[in-house]
Tab-separated table of C-alpha atoms in Angstrom:
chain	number	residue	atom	x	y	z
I	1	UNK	CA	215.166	58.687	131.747
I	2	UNK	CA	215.247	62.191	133.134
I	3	UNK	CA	217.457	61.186	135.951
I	4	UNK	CA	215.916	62.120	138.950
I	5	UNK	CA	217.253	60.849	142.624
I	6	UNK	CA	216.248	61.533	145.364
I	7	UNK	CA	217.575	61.448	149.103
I	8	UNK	CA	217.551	59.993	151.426
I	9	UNK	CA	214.969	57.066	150.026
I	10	UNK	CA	214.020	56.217	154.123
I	11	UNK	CA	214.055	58.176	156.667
I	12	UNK	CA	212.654	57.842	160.289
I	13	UNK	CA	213.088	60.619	162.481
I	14	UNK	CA	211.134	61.956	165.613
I	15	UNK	CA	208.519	64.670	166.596
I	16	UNK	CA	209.721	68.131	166.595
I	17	UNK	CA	213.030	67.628	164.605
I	18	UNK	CA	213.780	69.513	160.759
I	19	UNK	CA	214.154	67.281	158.111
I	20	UNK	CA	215.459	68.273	154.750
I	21	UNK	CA	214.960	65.854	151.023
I	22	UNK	CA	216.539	66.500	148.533
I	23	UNK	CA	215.624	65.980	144.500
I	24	UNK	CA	218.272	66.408	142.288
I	25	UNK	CA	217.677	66.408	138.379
I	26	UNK	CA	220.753	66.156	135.593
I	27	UNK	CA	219.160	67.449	132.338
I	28	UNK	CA	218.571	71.160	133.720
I	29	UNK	CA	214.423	71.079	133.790
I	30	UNK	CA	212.428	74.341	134.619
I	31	UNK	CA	209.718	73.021	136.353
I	32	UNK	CA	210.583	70.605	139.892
I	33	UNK	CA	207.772	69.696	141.701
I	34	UNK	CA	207.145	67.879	145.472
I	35	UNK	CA	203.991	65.398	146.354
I	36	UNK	CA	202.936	63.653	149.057
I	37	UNK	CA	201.627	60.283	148.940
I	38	UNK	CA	199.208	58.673	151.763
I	39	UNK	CA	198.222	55.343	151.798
I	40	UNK	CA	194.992	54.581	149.446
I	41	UNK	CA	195.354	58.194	148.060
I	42	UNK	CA	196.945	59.643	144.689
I	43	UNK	CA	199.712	62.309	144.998
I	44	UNK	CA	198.840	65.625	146.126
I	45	UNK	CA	201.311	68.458	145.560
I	46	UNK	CA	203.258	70.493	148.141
I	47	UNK	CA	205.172	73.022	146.228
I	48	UNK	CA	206.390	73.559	142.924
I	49	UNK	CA	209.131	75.832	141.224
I	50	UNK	CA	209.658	77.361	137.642
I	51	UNK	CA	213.526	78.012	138.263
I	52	UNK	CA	215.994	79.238	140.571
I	53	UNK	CA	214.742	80.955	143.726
I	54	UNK	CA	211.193	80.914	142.295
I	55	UNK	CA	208.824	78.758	144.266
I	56	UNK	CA	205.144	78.578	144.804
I	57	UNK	CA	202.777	76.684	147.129
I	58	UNK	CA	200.404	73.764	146.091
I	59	UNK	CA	197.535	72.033	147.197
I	60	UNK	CA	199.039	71.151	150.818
I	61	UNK	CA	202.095	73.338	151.797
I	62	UNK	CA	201.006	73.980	155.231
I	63	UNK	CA	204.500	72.687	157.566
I	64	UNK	CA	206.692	72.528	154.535
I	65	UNK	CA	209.490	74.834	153.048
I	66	UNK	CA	211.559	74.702	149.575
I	67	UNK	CA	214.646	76.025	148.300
I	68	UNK	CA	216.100	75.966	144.941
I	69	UNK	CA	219.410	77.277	144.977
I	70	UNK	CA	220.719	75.886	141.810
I	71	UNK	CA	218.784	74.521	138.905
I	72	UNK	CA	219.983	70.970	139.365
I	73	UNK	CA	218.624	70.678	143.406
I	74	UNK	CA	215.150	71.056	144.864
I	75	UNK	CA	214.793	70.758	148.429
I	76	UNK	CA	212.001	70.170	150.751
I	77	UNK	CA	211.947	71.037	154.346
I	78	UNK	CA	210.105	70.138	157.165
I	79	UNK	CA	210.775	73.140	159.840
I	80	UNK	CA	209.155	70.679	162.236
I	81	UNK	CA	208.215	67.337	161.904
I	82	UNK	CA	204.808	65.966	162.851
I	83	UNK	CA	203.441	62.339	162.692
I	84	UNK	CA	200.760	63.782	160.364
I	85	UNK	CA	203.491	64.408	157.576
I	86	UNK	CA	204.245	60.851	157.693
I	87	UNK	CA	203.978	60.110	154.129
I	88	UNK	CA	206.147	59.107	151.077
I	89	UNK	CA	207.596	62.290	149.215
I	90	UNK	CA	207.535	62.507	144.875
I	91	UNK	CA	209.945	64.575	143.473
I	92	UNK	CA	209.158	65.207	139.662
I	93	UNK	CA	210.104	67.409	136.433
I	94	UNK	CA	208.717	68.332	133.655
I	95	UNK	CA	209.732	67.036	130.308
I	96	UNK	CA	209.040	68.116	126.848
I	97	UNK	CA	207.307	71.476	125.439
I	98	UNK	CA	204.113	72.819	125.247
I	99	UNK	CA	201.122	70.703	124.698
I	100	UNK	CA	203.637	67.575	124.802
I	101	UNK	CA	204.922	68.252	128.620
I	102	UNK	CA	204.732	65.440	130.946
I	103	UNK	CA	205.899	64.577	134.095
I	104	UNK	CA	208.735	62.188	135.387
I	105	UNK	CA	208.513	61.224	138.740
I	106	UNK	CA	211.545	59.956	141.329
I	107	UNK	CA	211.713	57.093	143.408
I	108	UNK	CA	210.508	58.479	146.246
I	109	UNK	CA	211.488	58.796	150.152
I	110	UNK	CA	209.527	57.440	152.506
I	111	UNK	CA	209.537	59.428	156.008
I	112	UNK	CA	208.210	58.113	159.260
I	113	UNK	CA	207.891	60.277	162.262
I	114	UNK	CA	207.367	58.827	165.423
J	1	UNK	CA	189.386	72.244	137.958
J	2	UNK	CA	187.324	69.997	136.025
J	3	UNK	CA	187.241	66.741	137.839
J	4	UNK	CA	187.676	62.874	136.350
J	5	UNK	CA	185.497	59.855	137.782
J	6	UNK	CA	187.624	56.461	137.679
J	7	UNK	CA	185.929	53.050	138.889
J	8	UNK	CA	188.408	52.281	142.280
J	9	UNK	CA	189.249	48.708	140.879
J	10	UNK	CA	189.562	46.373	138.178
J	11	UNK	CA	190.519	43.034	137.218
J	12	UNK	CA	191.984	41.329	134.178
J	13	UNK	CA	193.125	38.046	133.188
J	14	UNK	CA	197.176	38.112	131.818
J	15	UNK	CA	197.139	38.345	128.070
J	16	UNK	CA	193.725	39.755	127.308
J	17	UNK	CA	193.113	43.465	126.546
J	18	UNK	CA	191.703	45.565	129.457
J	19	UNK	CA	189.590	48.920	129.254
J	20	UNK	CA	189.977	51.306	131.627
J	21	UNK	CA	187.214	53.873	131.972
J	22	UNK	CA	187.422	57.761	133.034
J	23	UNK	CA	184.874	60.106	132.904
J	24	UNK	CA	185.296	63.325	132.610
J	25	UNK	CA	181.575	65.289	132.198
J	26	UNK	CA	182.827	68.930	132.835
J	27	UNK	CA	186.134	68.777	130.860
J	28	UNK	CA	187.144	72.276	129.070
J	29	UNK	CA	187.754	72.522	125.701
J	30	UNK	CA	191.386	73.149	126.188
J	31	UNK	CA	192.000	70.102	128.662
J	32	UNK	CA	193.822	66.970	127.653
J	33	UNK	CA	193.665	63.701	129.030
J	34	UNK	CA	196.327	62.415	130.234
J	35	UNK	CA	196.965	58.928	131.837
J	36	UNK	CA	199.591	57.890	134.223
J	37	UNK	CA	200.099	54.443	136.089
J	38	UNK	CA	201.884	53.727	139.411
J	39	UNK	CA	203.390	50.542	139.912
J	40	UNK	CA	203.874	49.026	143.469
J	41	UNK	CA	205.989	50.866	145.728
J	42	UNK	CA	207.672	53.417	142.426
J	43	UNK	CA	206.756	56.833	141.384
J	44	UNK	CA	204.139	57.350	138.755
J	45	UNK	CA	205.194	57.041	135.399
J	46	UNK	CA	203.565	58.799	132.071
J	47	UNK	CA	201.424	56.549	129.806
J	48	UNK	CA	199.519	58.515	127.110
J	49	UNK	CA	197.933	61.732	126.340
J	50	UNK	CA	195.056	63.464	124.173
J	51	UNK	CA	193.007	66.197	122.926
J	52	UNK	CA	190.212	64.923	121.059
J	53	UNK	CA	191.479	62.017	118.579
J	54	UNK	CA	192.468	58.328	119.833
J	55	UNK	CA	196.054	58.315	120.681
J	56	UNK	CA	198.099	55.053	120.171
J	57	UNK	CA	202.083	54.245	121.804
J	58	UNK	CA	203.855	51.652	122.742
J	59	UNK	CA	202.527	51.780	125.871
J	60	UNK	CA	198.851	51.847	125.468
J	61	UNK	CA	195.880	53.724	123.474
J	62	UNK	CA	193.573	55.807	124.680
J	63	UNK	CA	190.078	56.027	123.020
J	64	UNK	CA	188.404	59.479	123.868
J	65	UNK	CA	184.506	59.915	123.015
J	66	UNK	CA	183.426	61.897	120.324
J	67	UNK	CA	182.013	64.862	122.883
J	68	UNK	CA	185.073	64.190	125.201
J	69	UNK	CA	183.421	63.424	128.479
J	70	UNK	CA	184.798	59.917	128.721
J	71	UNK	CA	187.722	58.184	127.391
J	72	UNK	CA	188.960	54.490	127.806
J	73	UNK	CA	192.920	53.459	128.029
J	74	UNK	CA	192.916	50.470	126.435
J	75	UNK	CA	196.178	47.897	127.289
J	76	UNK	CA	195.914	45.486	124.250
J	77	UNK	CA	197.808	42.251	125.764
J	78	UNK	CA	198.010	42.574	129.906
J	79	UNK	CA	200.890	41.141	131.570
J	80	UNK	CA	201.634	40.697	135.297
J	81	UNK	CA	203.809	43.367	135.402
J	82	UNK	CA	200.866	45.966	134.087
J	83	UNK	CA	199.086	45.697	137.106
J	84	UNK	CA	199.119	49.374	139.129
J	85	UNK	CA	196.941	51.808	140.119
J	86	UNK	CA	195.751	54.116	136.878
J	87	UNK	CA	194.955	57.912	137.014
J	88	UNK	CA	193.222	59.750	134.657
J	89	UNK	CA	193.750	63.582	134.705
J	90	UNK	CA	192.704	66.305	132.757
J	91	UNK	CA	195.398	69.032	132.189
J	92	UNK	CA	194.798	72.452	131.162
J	93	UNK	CA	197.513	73.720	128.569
J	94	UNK	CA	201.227	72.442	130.026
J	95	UNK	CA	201.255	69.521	132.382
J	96	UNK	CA	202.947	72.063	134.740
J	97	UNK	CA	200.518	70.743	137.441
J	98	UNK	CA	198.668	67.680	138.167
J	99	UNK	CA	195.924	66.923	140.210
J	100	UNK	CA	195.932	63.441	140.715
J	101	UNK	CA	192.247	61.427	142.445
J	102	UNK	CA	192.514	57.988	143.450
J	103	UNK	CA	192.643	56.007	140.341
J	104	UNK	CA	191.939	52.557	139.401
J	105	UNK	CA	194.098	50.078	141.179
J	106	UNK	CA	194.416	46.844	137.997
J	107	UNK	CA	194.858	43.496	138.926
J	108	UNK	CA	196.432	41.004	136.422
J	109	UNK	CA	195.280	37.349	136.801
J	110	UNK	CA	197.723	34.817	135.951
């Protein structure tokens, strides 16, 4: 268990307003990613970071900010929410070296905006 | 990226094995296979990965062809609680990013 949480799990929130998640990881992992999940479609990714302060953009990052402060805390924001990012968010990390490296996903948070 | 094709459903009856297909006709010499399954309202969750020889866990094996544009996860006993959606993805050196399709969503007959 790489002892991921994330927070808040549910969220519902309206047009226009920021909204931050957070992901929070206990065994000091390198890599934290974000994904979005729609209904009937796999995960796509937002953004991704490779340690403090350094962040990149995925597939879909359009709307969407991240901070990493700290190693432990990997936050998404949404400057301004629109219905379209209705989705539910994936925090993960990776675990284990080289060729062996997988990823461990979090719970999840699902976000509605009306 | 080199893409996987994954047949969008499946059935099984509990307790028999099940074979999951992915193909994978423009994988790179340097990709692995990996599998992960999502279970009903969770994250994903790692099952197996390969290069080029059939992989076995606790989990699950994974049978990969001998010119590596299929492979088959094989779940040897399936059990109510196996039944998920299942994506196949190729990863290029470190799983430092995935690109996940839609998968095979199982179903597990009692």
């Amino acid at each position: 268990d790489a002892g991921i949480t994330q927070s808040p799990r549910h969220k519902v929130t309206e047009t226009g307003t920021p909204v931050t998640l957070r992901c929070h990881q206990t065994e000091n992992h390198r890599y934290m990613y974000w994904y979005r999940q729609d209904p009937g479609h796999g995960l796509r990714l937002i953004h991704y970071s490779y340690g403090v302060k350094d962040t990149d953009k995925g597939e879909v990052s359009d709307g969407y900010s991240v901070s990493r402060s700290k190693t432990e805390d990997f936050l998404l924001t949404l400057e301004s929410a629109t219905s379209s990012q209705t989705s539910v968010y994936f925090c993960a990390i990776n675990q284990g070296a080289g060729n062996q490296e997988t990823q461990y996903f979090g719970p999840g948070t699902r976000l509605l905006v009306l | 990226d080199a893409k996987t094709t994954q047949p969008n459903s499946m059935e099984s009856n509990e307790e028999e094995p099940v074979h999951l297909p992915c193909n994978h006709s423009t994988i790179s010499g340097t990709d692995y296979i990996h599998w992960y399954r999502q279970l009903p309202s969770q994250g994903p969750e790692y099952v197996i990965h390969g290069l080029t020889s059939n992989v076995n866990n606790r989990m699950a094996s994974l049978a990969i062809a001998e010119d590596r544009k299929s492979s088959t996860l094989i779940l040897h006993r399936a059990t109510l609680r196996d039944a998920a959606v299942y994506y196949c993805i190729l990863v290029s050196g470190s799983a430092r990013q995935l690109t996940f399709g839609s998968g095979t969503q199982l179903t597990v007959l009692p």
